[in-house]
Amino acid sequence: MRMLALYSIKGGVGKTASAVNLAAEAARAGHRVLLWDLDPQAATSFYLRVKPRIRGGVGKLVKGKASFDKVIRATQLENLDLLPAALASREMDELLAKRGNSHLRQVLKPVRDDYDLVILDCPPSLSHLSENIFSSVDALLVPVVPTVLSLRTLEQLETFLDDHDIPCPLWPFITLADRRRTLHREVMAGMQERWPLMLSHAIPSASVVERMGLERAPLQLFAPRSVAARAYAALWRELAQRLG
Ligand SMILES: Nc1ncnc2c1ncn2[C@@H]1O[C@H](COP(=O)(O)OP(=O)(O)OP(=O)(O)O)[C@@H](O)[C@H]1O
Ligand SMILES: [Mg+2]
C-alpha cells in the first residue's frame, strides 16, 4: 500500500483539486484507491458528494478502534473510496500529538490489503497532523503555483524537513500555470534544476477545474477531454511510473 500526500504550507494552491483528480485517474487505471480527506474544510468530501462525518468519531479512528466498514465510504467512481473529513480535526491534531511517528499509516493497517494507493488531502498548516503525515507517506506531492512566493514556501518546507531530520521526499509539480505569463515561464524553466524530483507535467490554470465545485465530481466525469483533465491524466501516468 503506497501512500502519497497532497501537501503544502500554502493555501489555495490546488491540493484538493489535485488530490481528487489524481485519485480518480489512479482509480480509472484500475488501482484500488482510498482518498483520505484530512482537511476540516472538507472540500474533497464535498467534491465526492460525501458528508463530512466520521461515524463513531475521530477518537475511535485515531485509537484504531473504528469500524472501517462504516467510516470508509464508496464514491461515484469504481475503485475509489473516501475516508471523509472530520469537522473536529483539532481533536485529531491533539490525539495525534500523543502518538508516535507514522501513526496515520498504522491507523490504516486493518484496510491495508484492500487498497493499492492511499492519497491524503491535507490542510495548509504545519501541525502534529502534518508531522505525522511526513512520517507516514512515501512522498509529498507539493503543488506549486509558478510564483516567487510559492517557491519560497517550498523551500521553507524543505528546510523544515532537513532541520527535523525527516527523510520524506518532496515531489513538487506546477499547478495553476499560465504559459502566457512571462514570469510563470521563467519560474518553471528554473525549477527543474533546483528540484530534481519535480514532476514534469504541469496543471494549467483552467476554469473547468473551478467547475468541479458545481459538478461535484472529478474532471474525468464531466470534462474528460479538457486540457486540465488530460494534464491530470498525464501527471498520474508519470506518478505511476515513478511508484513502479
Ligand atoms: N488548475 C486550476 N485552474 C483553475 N482553478 C483552479 C485550479 N486548481 C485549483 N483551482 C481553484 O483554486 C481554488 C483553490 O484550489 P484548491 O481548493 O484545490 O486548493 P487547496 O490548496 O486545496 O486550498 P486549501 O489550502 O484551502 O485547502 C479553488 O477555487 C479551485 O477551484
Ligand atoms: Mg484543500
PDB file of C-alpha atoms and ligand atoms in Angstrom:
ATOM      1  CA  MET A   1       0.000   0.000   0.000  1.00  0.00           C
ATOM      2  CA  ARG A   2       1.632   3.206  -1.200  1.00  0.00           C
ATOM      3  CA  MET A   3       0.791   6.488   0.453  1.00  0.00           C
ATOM      4  CA  LEU A   4       1.064   9.946  -1.074  1.00  0.00           C
ATOM      5  CA  ALA A   5       0.008  13.288   0.373  1.00  0.00           C
ATOM      6  CA  LEU A   6      -1.004  16.444  -1.425  1.00  0.00           C
ATOM      7  CA  TYR A   7       0.704  18.863   0.882  1.00  0.00           C
ATOM      8  CA  SER A   8       1.766  22.490   1.019  1.00  0.00           C
ATOM      9  CA  ILE A   9       2.078  25.023   3.805  1.00  0.00           C
ATOM     10  CA  LYS A  10       0.455  27.435   1.384  1.00  0.00           C
ATOM     11  CA  GLY A  11      -3.314  27.587   0.986  1.00  0.00           C
ATOM     12  CA  GLY A  12      -5.244  27.660  -2.269  1.00  0.00           C
ATOM     13  CA  VAL A  13      -2.555  26.125  -4.488  1.00  0.00           C
ATOM     14  CA  GLY A  14      -4.593  23.189  -5.818  1.00  0.00           C
ATOM     15  CA  LYS A  15      -4.017  20.468  -3.217  1.00  0.00           C
ATOM     16  CA  THR A  16      -7.652  19.422  -3.126  1.00  0.00           C
ATOM     17  CA  ALA A  17      -8.275  19.671  -6.872  1.00  0.00           C
ATOM     18  CA  SER A  18      -5.156  17.568  -7.415  1.00  0.00           C
ATOM     19  CA  ALA A  19      -5.972  15.004  -4.727  1.00  0.00           C
ATOM     20  CA  VAL A  20      -9.413  14.373  -6.223  1.00  0.00           C
ATOM     21  CA  ASN A  21      -8.312  14.262  -9.864  1.00  0.00           C
ATOM     22  CA  LEU A  22      -5.181  12.177  -9.291  1.00  0.00           C
ATOM     23  CA  ALA A  23      -7.131   9.724  -7.139  1.00  0.00           C
ATOM     24  CA  ALA A  24      -9.786   9.492  -9.860  1.00  0.00           C
ATOM     25  CA  GLU A  25      -7.123   8.854 -12.518  1.00  0.00           C
ATOM     26  CA  ALA A  26      -5.454   6.179 -10.408  1.00  0.00           C
ATOM     27  CA  ALA A  27      -8.835   4.504  -9.877  1.00  0.00           C
ATOM     28  CA  ARG A  28      -9.595   4.640 -13.597  1.00  0.00           C
ATOM     29  CA  ALA A  29      -6.254   2.923 -14.233  1.00  0.00           C
ATOM     30  CA  GLY A  30      -7.525   0.034 -12.109  1.00  0.00           C
ATOM     31  CA  HIS A  31      -5.799   0.732  -8.796  1.00  0.00           C
ATOM     32  CA  ARG A  32      -7.804   0.381  -5.617  1.00  0.00           C
ATOM     33  CA  VAL A  33      -7.604   3.869  -4.186  1.00  0.00           C
ATOM     34  CA  LEU A  34      -8.507   5.349  -0.829  1.00  0.00           C
ATOM     35  CA  LEU A  35      -8.694   9.127  -0.646  1.00  0.00           C
ATOM     36  CA  TRP A  36      -8.425  10.456   2.901  1.00  0.00           C
ATOM     37  CA  ASP A  37      -9.762  13.963   3.456  1.00  0.00           C
ATOM     38  CA  LEU A  38      -7.691  15.314   6.330  1.00  0.00           C
ATOM     39  CA  ASP A  39      -8.838  18.910   5.945  1.00  0.00           C
ATOM     40  CA  PRO A  40     -11.697  20.108   8.182  1.00  0.00           C
ATOM     41  CA  GLN A  41     -12.777  22.383   5.311  1.00  0.00           C
ATOM     42  CA  ALA A  42     -13.903  19.058   3.789  1.00  0.00           C
ATOM     43  CA  ALA A  43     -13.650  20.180   0.170  1.00  0.00           C
ATOM     44  CA  THR A  44     -12.624  16.716  -1.025  1.00  0.00           C
ATOM     45  CA  SER A  45     -15.623  15.160   0.707  1.00  0.00           C
ATOM     46  CA  PHE A  46     -17.839  17.834  -0.865  1.00  0.00           C
ATOM     47  CA  TYR A  47     -16.467  17.171  -4.383  1.00  0.00           C
ATOM     48  CA  LEU A  48     -17.162  13.480  -3.957  1.00  0.00           C
ATOM     49  CA  ARG A  49     -20.641  14.034  -2.509  1.00  0.00           C
ATOM     50  CA  VAL A  50     -19.936  12.525   0.868  1.00  0.00           C
ATOM     51  CA  LYS A  51     -20.977  14.105   4.169  1.00  0.00           C
ATOM     52  CA  PRO A  52     -18.025  15.253   6.294  1.00  0.00           C
ATOM     53  CA  ARG A  53     -18.566  12.910   9.154  1.00  0.00           C
ATOM     54  CA  ILE A  54     -16.560  10.090  10.731  1.00  0.00           C
ATOM     55  CA  ARG A  55     -19.048   7.570  12.020  1.00  0.00           C
ATOM     56  CA  GLY A  56     -18.133   6.710  15.574  1.00  0.00           C
ATOM     57  CA  GLY A  57     -15.922   9.788  15.918  1.00  0.00           C
ATOM     58  CA  VAL A  58     -12.322  10.792  15.285  1.00  0.00           C
ATOM     59  CA  GLY A  59     -11.157   9.455  18.654  1.00  0.00           C
ATOM     60  CA  LYS A  60     -12.023   5.873  17.781  1.00  0.00           C
ATOM     61  CA  LEU A  61     -10.372   6.248  14.386  1.00  0.00           C
ATOM     62  CA  VAL A  62      -7.081   7.538  15.799  1.00  0.00           C
ATOM     63  CA  LYS A  63      -7.091   4.880  18.521  1.00  0.00           C
ATOM     64  CA  GLY A  64      -7.541   2.170  15.913  1.00  0.00           C
ATOM     65  CA  LYS A  65     -10.960   1.168  17.176  1.00  0.00           C
ATOM     66  CA  ALA A  66     -13.074   2.438  14.312  1.00  0.00           C
ATOM     67  CA  SER A  67     -15.088   0.080  12.207  1.00  0.00           C
ATOM     68  CA  PHE A  68     -13.822   0.846   8.726  1.00  0.00           C
ATOM     69  CA  ASP A  69     -16.913  -0.655   7.073  1.00  0.00           C
ATOM     70  CA  LYS A  70     -18.799   2.295   8.458  1.00  0.00           C
ATOM     71  CA  VAL A  71     -16.169   5.013   8.251  1.00  0.00           C
ATOM     72  CA  ILE A  72     -14.985   4.484   4.665  1.00  0.00           C
ATOM     73  CA  ARG A  73     -17.495   5.490   2.020  1.00  0.00           C
ATOM     74  CA  ALA A  74     -17.865   4.472  -1.609  1.00  0.00           C
ATOM     75  CA  THR A  75     -17.840   7.240  -4.246  1.00  0.00           C
ATOM     76  CA  GLN A  76     -19.425   7.606  -7.679  1.00  0.00           C
ATOM     77  CA  LEU A  77     -16.228   6.129  -9.144  1.00  0.00           C
ATOM     78  CA  GLU A  78     -15.392   2.469  -9.269  1.00  0.00           C
ATOM     79  CA  ASN A  79     -12.203   1.662  -7.292  1.00  0.00           C
ATOM     80  CA  LEU A  80     -12.306   4.958  -5.404  1.00  0.00           C
ATOM     81  CA  ASP A  81     -13.300   5.079  -1.732  1.00  0.00           C
ATOM     82  CA  LEU A  82     -13.243   8.036   0.598  1.00  0.00           C
ATOM     83  CA  LEU A  83     -12.368   8.475   4.230  1.00  0.00           C
ATOM     84  CA  PRO A  84     -14.291  11.691   4.852  1.00  0.00           C
ATOM     85  CA  ALA A  85     -13.180  14.758   6.747  1.00  0.00           C
ATOM     86  CA  ALA A  86     -13.988  15.257  10.367  1.00  0.00           C
ATOM     87  CA  LEU A  87     -15.020  18.751  11.264  1.00  0.00           C
ATOM     88  CA  ALA A  88     -13.420  18.109  14.645  1.00  0.00           C
ATOM     89  CA  SER A  89      -9.917  17.917  13.250  1.00  0.00           C
ATOM     90  CA  ARG A  90      -8.485  19.965  16.124  1.00  0.00           C
ATOM     91  CA  GLU A  91      -9.269  16.928  18.172  1.00  0.00           C
ATOM     92  CA  MET A  92      -7.426  14.854  15.587  1.00  0.00           C
ATOM     93  CA  ASP A  93      -4.351  17.039  15.961  1.00  0.00           C
ATOM     94  CA  GLU A  94      -4.378  16.685  19.747  1.00  0.00           C
ATOM     95  CA  LEU A  95      -4.894  12.951  19.557  1.00  0.00           C
ATOM     96  CA  LEU A  96      -2.040  12.556  17.072  1.00  0.00           C
ATOM     97  CA  ALA A  97       0.281  14.626  19.268  1.00  0.00           C
ATOM     98  CA  LYS A  98       0.229  11.768  21.775  1.00  0.00           C
ATOM     99  CA  ARG A  99       1.011   9.123  19.170  1.00  0.00           C
ATOM    100  CA  GLY A 100       4.259   8.085  17.572  1.00  0.00           C
ATOM    101  CA  ASN A 101       5.575   8.606  14.076  1.00  0.00           C
ATOM    102  CA  SER A 102       3.737   7.033  11.135  1.00  0.00           C
ATOM    103  CA  HIS A 103       0.598   6.739  13.189  1.00  0.00           C
ATOM    104  CA  LEU A 104      -1.608   7.660  10.229  1.00  0.00           C
ATOM    105  CA  ARG A 105      -0.219   4.660   8.375  1.00  0.00           C
ATOM    106  CA  GLN A 106      -0.821   2.500  11.470  1.00  0.00           C
ATOM    107  CA  VAL A 107      -4.426   3.642  11.620  1.00  0.00           C
ATOM    108  CA  LEU A 108      -4.997   2.194   8.153  1.00  0.00           C
ATOM    109  CA  LYS A 109      -3.472  -1.199   8.979  1.00  0.00           C
ATOM    110  CA  PRO A 110      -6.832  -3.041   9.042  1.00  0.00           C
ATOM    111  CA  VAL A 111      -7.531  -1.996   5.430  1.00  0.00           C
ATOM    112  CA  ARG A 112      -4.014  -2.116   4.057  1.00  0.00           C
ATOM    113  CA  ASP A 113      -4.737  -5.160   1.885  1.00  0.00           C
ATOM    114  CA  ASP A 114      -7.838  -3.513   0.436  1.00  0.00           C
ATOM    115  CA  TYR A 115      -6.025  -0.620  -1.247  1.00  0.00           C
ATOM    116  CA  ASP A 116      -3.058  -0.211  -3.571  1.00  0.00           C
ATOM    117  CA  LEU A 117      -2.799   3.511  -3.035  1.00  0.00           C
ATOM    118  CA  VAL A 118      -3.821   5.982  -0.350  1.00  0.00           C
ATOM    119  CA  ILE A 119      -3.920   9.673  -1.206  1.00  0.00           C
ATOM    120  CA  LEU A 120      -4.137  12.241   1.577  1.00  0.00           C
ATOM    121  CA  ASP A 121      -5.621  15.688   1.063  1.00  0.00           C
ATOM    122  CA  CYS A 122      -4.024  17.863   3.730  1.00  0.00           C
ATOM    123  CA  PRO A 123      -4.860  21.211   5.281  1.00  0.00           C
ATOM    124  CA  PRO A 124      -2.390  24.066   4.671  1.00  0.00           C
ATOM    125  CA  SER A 125      -0.634  24.058   8.025  1.00  0.00           C
ATOM    126  CA  LEU A 126       2.335  22.766   9.967  1.00  0.00           C
ATOM    127  CA  SER A 127       0.998  20.807  12.940  1.00  0.00           C
ATOM    128  CA  HIS A 128       1.162  17.465  14.713  1.00  0.00           C
ATOM    129  CA  LEU A 129      -1.009  16.209  11.903  1.00  0.00           C
ATOM    130  CA  SER A 130       1.473  17.319   9.253  1.00  0.00           C
ATOM    131  CA  GLU A 131       4.429  15.823  11.096  1.00  0.00           C
ATOM    132  CA  ASN A 132       2.531  12.585  11.237  1.00  0.00           C
ATOM    133  CA  ILE A 133       1.810  12.858   7.542  1.00  0.00           C
ATOM    134  CA  PHE A 134       5.528  13.340   6.768  1.00  0.00           C
ATOM    135  CA  SER A 135       6.451  10.160   8.618  1.00  0.00           C
ATOM    136  CA  SER A 136       3.613   8.107   7.118  1.00  0.00           C
ATOM    137  CA  VAL A 137       3.799   8.766   3.381  1.00  0.00           C
ATOM    138  CA  ASP A 138       6.127   7.609   0.608  1.00  0.00           C
ATOM    139  CA  ALA A 139       6.338  11.147  -0.784  1.00  0.00           C
ATOM    140  CA  LEU A 140       4.805  14.590  -0.532  1.00  0.00           C
ATOM    141  CA  LEU A 141       3.249  15.880  -3.733  1.00  0.00           C
ATOM    142  CA  VAL A 142       3.604  19.624  -3.464  1.00  0.00           C
ATOM    143  CA  PRO A 143       1.559  21.797  -5.830  1.00  0.00           C
ATOM    144  CA  VAL A 144       3.480  24.941  -6.687  1.00  0.00           C
ATOM    145  CA  VAL A 145       1.961  27.943  -8.402  1.00  0.00           C
ATOM    146  CA  PRO A 146       4.802  29.343 -10.513  1.00  0.00           C
ATOM    147  CA  THR A 147       5.391  32.467  -8.472  1.00  0.00           C
ATOM    148  CA  VAL A 148       8.280  33.530  -6.302  1.00  0.00           C
ATOM    149  CA  LEU A 149       6.314  33.287  -3.038  1.00  0.00           C
ATOM    150  CA  SER A 150       5.046  29.829  -3.795  1.00  0.00           C
ATOM    151  CA  LEU A 151       8.606  28.648  -4.463  1.00  0.00           C
ATOM    152  CA  ARG A 152       9.652  30.228  -1.208  1.00  0.00           C
ATOM    153  CA  THR A 153       7.156  28.111   0.750  1.00  0.00           C
ATOM    154  CA  LEU A 154       8.524  25.024  -0.980  1.00  0.00           C
ATOM    155  CA  GLU A 155      11.998  25.956   0.228  1.00  0.00           C
ATOM    156  CA  GLN A 156      10.659  26.563   3.738  1.00  0.00           C
ATOM    157  CA  LEU A 157       9.162  23.093   3.717  1.00  0.00           C
ATOM    158  CA  GLU A 158      12.475  21.595   2.598  1.00  0.00           C
ATOM    159  CA  THR A 159      14.264  23.448   5.411  1.00  0.00           C
ATOM    160  CA  PHE A 160      11.740  22.214   7.969  1.00  0.00           C
ATOM    161  CA  LEU A 161      12.196  18.594   6.864  1.00  0.00           C
ATOM    162  CA  ASP A 162      16.007  18.949   6.901  1.00  0.00           C
ATOM    163  CA  ASP A 163      16.065  20.609  10.332  1.00  0.00           C
ATOM    164  CA  HIS A 164      13.911  17.833  11.795  1.00  0.00           C
ATOM    165  CA  ASP A 165      15.751  15.010  10.010  1.00  0.00           C
ATOM    166  CA  ILE A 166      12.579  13.862   8.321  1.00  0.00           C
ATOM    167  CA  PRO A 167      13.568  11.816   5.262  1.00  0.00           C
ATOM    168  CA  CYS A 168      10.377  12.446   3.317  1.00  0.00           C
ATOM    169  CA  PRO A 169      10.883  13.066  -0.409  1.00  0.00           C
ATOM    170  CA  LEU A 170       9.400  16.216  -1.945  1.00  0.00           C
ATOM    171  CA  TRP A 171       7.853  15.790  -5.377  1.00  0.00           C
ATOM    172  CA  PRO A 172       6.797  19.281  -6.476  1.00  0.00           C
ATOM    173  CA  PHE A 173       4.635  19.892  -9.521  1.00  0.00           C
ATOM    174  CA  ILE A 174       3.249  23.023 -11.127  1.00  0.00           C
ATOM    175  CA  THR A 175      -0.402  23.996 -10.805  1.00  0.00           C
ATOM    176  CA  LEU A 176      -2.423  26.991 -11.982  1.00  0.00           C
ATOM    177  CA  ALA A 177       0.171  27.581 -14.691  1.00  0.00           C
ATOM    178  CA  ASP A 178      -0.359  30.267 -17.280  1.00  0.00           C
ATOM    179  CA  ARG A 179       2.197  29.885 -20.041  1.00  0.00           C
ATOM    180  CA  ARG A 180       1.245  33.249 -21.496  1.00  0.00           C
ATOM    181  CA  ARG A 181       2.772  34.904 -18.469  1.00  0.00           C
ATOM    182  CA  THR A 182       6.494  35.550 -18.740  1.00  0.00           C
ATOM    183  CA  LEU A 183       7.029  35.205 -15.009  1.00  0.00           C
ATOM    184  CA  HIS A 184       5.380  31.774 -14.984  1.00  0.00           C
ATOM    185  CA  ARG A 185       7.549  30.599 -17.867  1.00  0.00           C
ATOM    186  CA  GLU A 186      10.699  31.875 -16.185  1.00  0.00           C
ATOM    187  CA  VAL A 187       9.929  30.312 -12.819  1.00  0.00           C
ATOM    188  CA  MET A 188       9.030  26.968 -14.423  1.00  0.00           C
ATOM    189  CA  ALA A 189      12.199  26.920 -16.512  1.00  0.00           C
ATOM    190  CA  GLY A 190      14.371  27.421 -13.438  1.00  0.00           C
ATOM    191  CA  MET A 191      12.655  24.815 -11.302  1.00  0.00           C
ATOM    192  CA  GLN A 192      13.692  21.514 -12.824  1.00  0.00           C
ATOM    193  CA  GLU A 193      17.343  22.081 -12.000  1.00  0.00           C
ATOM    194  CA  ARG A 194      16.727  23.172  -8.412  1.00  0.00           C
ATOM    195  CA  TRP A 195      14.184  20.396  -7.754  1.00  0.00           C
ATOM    196  CA  PRO A 196      15.370  17.199  -9.449  1.00  0.00           C
ATOM    197  CA  LEU A 197      12.347  15.228  -8.170  1.00  0.00           C
ATOM    198  CA  MET A 198       9.921  17.689  -9.679  1.00  0.00           C
ATOM    199  CA  LEU A 199       7.234  16.075 -11.825  1.00  0.00           C
ATOM    200  CA  SER A 200       7.372  17.254 -15.388  1.00  0.00           C
ATOM    201  CA  HIS A 201       3.632  17.582 -16.147  1.00  0.00           C
ATOM    202  CA  ALA A 202       2.159  20.950 -15.186  1.00  0.00           C
ATOM    203  CA  ILE A 203      -1.525  21.579 -14.496  1.00  0.00           C
ATOM    204  CA  PRO A 204      -2.754  24.645 -16.367  1.00  0.00           C
ATOM    205  CA  SER A 205      -4.975  27.287 -14.885  1.00  0.00           C
ATOM    206  CA  ALA A 206      -8.402  26.409 -16.334  1.00  0.00           C
ATOM    207  CA  SER A 207     -11.933  27.417 -15.402  1.00  0.00           C
ATOM    208  CA  VAL A 208     -13.092  23.826 -15.829  1.00  0.00           C
ATOM    209  CA  VAL A 209     -11.245  22.988 -12.583  1.00  0.00           C
ATOM    210  CA  GLU A 210     -13.343  25.563 -10.744  1.00  0.00           C
ATOM    211  CA  ARG A 211     -16.461  23.899 -12.161  1.00  0.00           C
ATOM    212  CA  MET A 212     -15.693  20.846 -10.022  1.00  0.00           C
ATOM    213  CA  GLY A 213     -17.493  22.687  -7.224  1.00  0.00           C
ATOM    214  CA  LEU A 214     -20.686  22.883  -9.272  1.00  0.00           C
ATOM    215  CA  GLU A 215     -20.474  19.410 -10.758  1.00  0.00           C
ATOM    216  CA  ARG A 216     -19.227  17.858  -7.533  1.00  0.00           C
ATOM    217  CA  ALA A 217     -17.158  15.368  -9.482  1.00  0.00           C
ATOM    218  CA  PRO A 218     -13.611  14.816 -10.738  1.00  0.00           C
ATOM    219  CA  LEU A 219     -12.812  16.224 -14.198  1.00  0.00           C
ATOM    220  CA  GLN A 220     -12.839  12.804 -15.859  1.00  0.00           C
ATOM    221  CA  LEU A 221     -16.596  12.533 -15.172  1.00  0.00           C
ATOM    222  CA  PHE A 222     -17.730  15.819 -16.721  1.00  0.00           C
ATOM    223  CA  ALA A 223     -14.887  17.211 -18.869  1.00  0.00           C
ATOM    224  CA  PRO A 224     -12.688  14.250 -19.775  1.00  0.00           C
ATOM    225  CA  ARG A 225     -11.299  15.887 -22.919  1.00  0.00           C
ATOM    226  CA  SER A 226     -10.422  19.218 -21.337  1.00  0.00           C
ATOM    227  CA  VAL A 227      -6.801  20.309 -21.256  1.00  0.00           C
ATOM    228  CA  ALA A 228      -6.812  20.177 -17.446  1.00  0.00           C
ATOM    229  CA  ALA A 229      -8.240  16.632 -17.335  1.00  0.00           C
ATOM    230  CA  ARG A 230      -5.582  15.486 -19.782  1.00  0.00           C
ATOM    231  CA  ALA A 231      -2.896  17.187 -17.729  1.00  0.00           C
ATOM    232  CA  TYR A 232      -4.025  15.319 -14.607  1.00  0.00           C
ATOM    233  CA  ALA A 233      -4.113  12.047 -16.552  1.00  0.00           C
ATOM    234  CA  ALA A 234      -0.546  12.654 -17.759  1.00  0.00           C
ATOM    235  CA  LEU A 235       0.608  13.629 -14.279  1.00  0.00           C
ATOM    236  CA  TRP A 236      -0.888  10.419 -12.909  1.00  0.00           C
ATOM    237  CA  ARG A 237       0.927   8.313 -15.537  1.00  0.00           C
ATOM    238  CA  GLU A 238       4.193   9.966 -14.580  1.00  0.00           C
ATOM    239  CA  LEU A 239       3.490   9.270 -10.910  1.00  0.00           C
ATOM    240  CA  ALA A 240       2.528   5.654 -11.613  1.00  0.00           C
ATOM    241  CA  GLN A 241       5.856   5.128 -13.385  1.00  0.00           C
ATOM    242  CA  ARG A 242       7.736   6.636 -10.509  1.00  0.00           C
ATOM    243  CA  LEU A 243       5.896   4.458  -7.988  1.00  0.00           C
ATOM    244  CA  GLY A 244       6.834   1.432 -10.104  1.00  0.00           C
TER     245      GLY A 244
HETATM  246  N1  LIG B   1      -5.768  24.284 -12.296  1.00  0.00           N
HETATM  247  C1  LIG B   1      -6.669  25.153 -11.817  1.00  0.00           C
HETATM  248  N2  LIG B   1      -7.220  26.081 -12.617  1.00  0.00           N
HETATM  249  C2  LIG B   1      -8.128  26.978 -12.139  1.00  0.00           C
HETATM  250  N3  LIG B   1      -8.563  26.987 -10.883  1.00  0.00           N
HETATM  251  C3  LIG B   1      -8.043  26.094 -10.028  1.00  0.00           C
HETATM  252  C4  LIG B   1      -7.065  25.122 -10.434  1.00  0.00           C
HETATM  253  N4  LIG B   1      -6.744  24.357  -9.368  1.00  0.00           N
HETATM  254  C5  LIG B   1      -7.470  24.827  -8.330  1.00  0.00           C
HETATM  255  N5  LIG B   1      -8.262  25.851  -8.732  1.00  0.00           N
HETATM  256  C6  LIG B   1      -9.186  26.643  -7.904  1.00  0.00           C
HETATM  257  O1  LIG B   1      -8.430  27.348  -6.935  1.00  0.00           O
HETATM  258  C7  LIG B   1      -9.057  27.275  -5.671  1.00  0.00           C
HETATM  259  C8  LIG B   1      -8.133  26.550  -4.681  1.00  0.00           C
HETATM  260  O2  LIG B   1      -7.944  25.206  -5.140  1.00  0.00           O
HETATM  261  P1  LIG B   1      -7.873  24.005  -4.107  1.00  0.00           P
HETATM  262  O3  LIG B   1      -9.051  24.043  -3.195  1.00  0.00           O
HETATM  263  O4  LIG B   1      -7.640  22.770  -4.858  1.00  0.00           O
HETATM  264  O5  LIG B   1      -6.571  24.450  -3.300  1.00  0.00           O
HETATM  265  P2  LIG B   1      -6.042  23.915  -1.898  1.00  0.00           P
HETATM  266  O6  LIG B   1      -4.564  24.004  -1.944  1.00  0.00           O
HETATM  267  O7  LIG B   1      -6.632  22.597  -1.588  1.00  0.00           O
HETATM  268  O8  LIG B   1      -6.651  25.016  -0.900  1.00  0.00           O
HETATM  269  P3  LIG B   1      -6.679  24.912   0.713  1.00  0.00           P
HETATM  270  O9  LIG B   1      -5.291  25.246   1.149  1.00  0.00           O
HETATM  271  O10 LIG B   1      -7.687  25.942   1.114  1.00  0.00           O
HETATM  272  O11 LIG B   1      -7.078  23.518   1.072  1.00  0.00           O
HETATM  273  C9  LIG B   1     -10.377  26.565  -5.894  1.00  0.00           C
HETATM  274  O12 LIG B   1     -11.382  27.503  -6.086  1.00  0.00           O
HETATM  275  C10 LIG B   1     -10.154  25.759  -7.148  1.00  0.00           C
HETATM  276  O13 LIG B   1     -11.345  25.578  -7.869  1.00  0.00           O
HETATM  277 MG    MG B   2      -7.716  21.930   0.069  1.00  0.00          MG
END
